[in-house]
Amino acid sequence: MKKVLSVLLALSLVLCFAVSLAEEAEAKVKTGHYQLVNTTGENVKRITVTDNVTGDSLQVGFFDEMLSSGETAEVSFSIPDGEDGEHRLTLEFETESGKIGTFETLSIEDVSINLLDVDTVAGATPIKFAGSLGKMGRYMIVNKTGAVVKTLKITDNVSNNALIVNTELPADGETLMTFTIGAEEDGEHRLTFTFIGEDGAEHSFPTLSIEDVTINLLAADAMTGATPVQFGPYAPAEKEAEAK
């Protein structure tokens, strides 16, 4: 079964080289979202996305250290809104055996991409575009618990695919998570969102929908009833609206 792996980034990279939220109040960004499916036939140990203009580079790591054959990683990359996104990026991946595939003309777009076996591809293109993305939810997670959150997890209630982020989120820290389902599938109450605190306590919200939203993680004494989260407007969209 194909599963979605976590993209483990340092907190400074969580927004995938998008400008910070404070900067977004002054300047909008355009973002490409990529589903990268490993069809190489072996483990992929590294995926790197590099901006051909600035040289900024985003290296993706995986929750269980490698992206196994058949598994999928979700990656996002942003540039300033007024800049040209055509053929803006270079996508490179390296397999466990050391094979390296490079595609130097990736555009800022929303697309699913198959990573291919470098030894068997026709020509010099080590990837295959597999179509547009399905329905994507974007979740700005804000830690309002007053303590470190150790694990964030989004699970598909239908397929049991899971996106897990084990990078510690400090008190008042924030990070962006995305989750995608098929374009024709029902996104209403589709997901379960879970976070685990520094004390090991696990809190879940089992009816998260595919949507763009800010999720505030709450301390136990701030919870209303049994709900461990509070929803608000999706922060990047709110900042962009203010900047118009």
XYZ file of N, CA, C and O in Angstrom, residues 35 132-136 156 158 180-188 190 210:
76
model
N 3.682 15.991 -5.222
C 3.644 14.633 -4.690
C 4.717 13.846 -5.433
O 4.656 13.690 -6.651
N -2.245 16.109 -12.250
C -2.435 17.152 -11.245
C -2.705 16.532 -9.883
O -3.099 15.364 -9.771
N -2.495 17.321 -8.849
C -2.765 16.861 -7.490
C -4.256 16.706 -7.255
O -5.089 17.268 -7.962
N -4.572 15.960 -6.228
C -5.961 15.841 -5.821
C -6.348 16.993 -4.904
O -5.823 18.095 -5.013
N -7.259 16.736 -3.995
C -7.666 17.753 -3.023
C -6.617 17.844 -1.932
O -6.256 16.851 -1.320
N -6.135 19.071 -1.697
C -5.083 19.270 -0.691
C -5.582 20.137 0.449
O -6.173 21.191 0.220
N -5.359 9.471 7.425
C -6.533 9.355 6.558
C -7.467 8.309 7.159
O -7.086 7.141 7.312
N -9.900 6.867 5.878
C -10.321 5.862 4.899
C -9.190 4.894 4.564
O -9.356 3.675 4.626
N -3.054 15.362 1.090
C -3.769 15.309 -0.176
C -4.509 13.989 -0.331
O -3.982 12.922 0.023
N -5.729 14.054 -0.878
C -6.494 12.867 -1.241
C -6.873 12.976 -2.721
O -6.613 13.999 -3.351
N -7.477 11.944 -3.265
C -7.870 11.957 -4.670
C -8.852 13.065 -4.983
O -9.681 13.450 -4.143
N -8.783 13.549 -6.227
C -9.613 14.690 -6.631
C -11.098 14.396 -6.522
O -11.908 15.298 -6.289
N -11.505 13.159 -6.677
C -12.923 12.797 -6.646
C -13.378 12.284 -5.284
O -14.546 11.927 -5.111
N -12.492 12.237 -4.325
C -12.825 11.677 -3.017
C -13.433 12.730 -2.097
O -13.227 13.927 -2.279
N -14.197 12.270 -1.104
C -14.870 13.152 -0.157
C -13.895 13.586 0.937
O -13.342 12.746 1.648
N -13.680 14.897 1.073
C -12.748 15.409 2.075
C -13.386 15.784 3.392
O -12.699 16.184 4.340
N -14.711 15.654 3.513
C -15.410 16.058 4.738
C -15.113 15.077 5.869
O -15.335 13.865 5.753
N -12.502 13.794 6.868
C -11.733 12.698 6.286
C -10.546 12.261 7.136
O -10.077 11.122 7.046
N -10.519 18.127 4.730
C -9.549 18.662 3.780
C -9.889 20.131 3.576
O -10.909 20.484 2.977
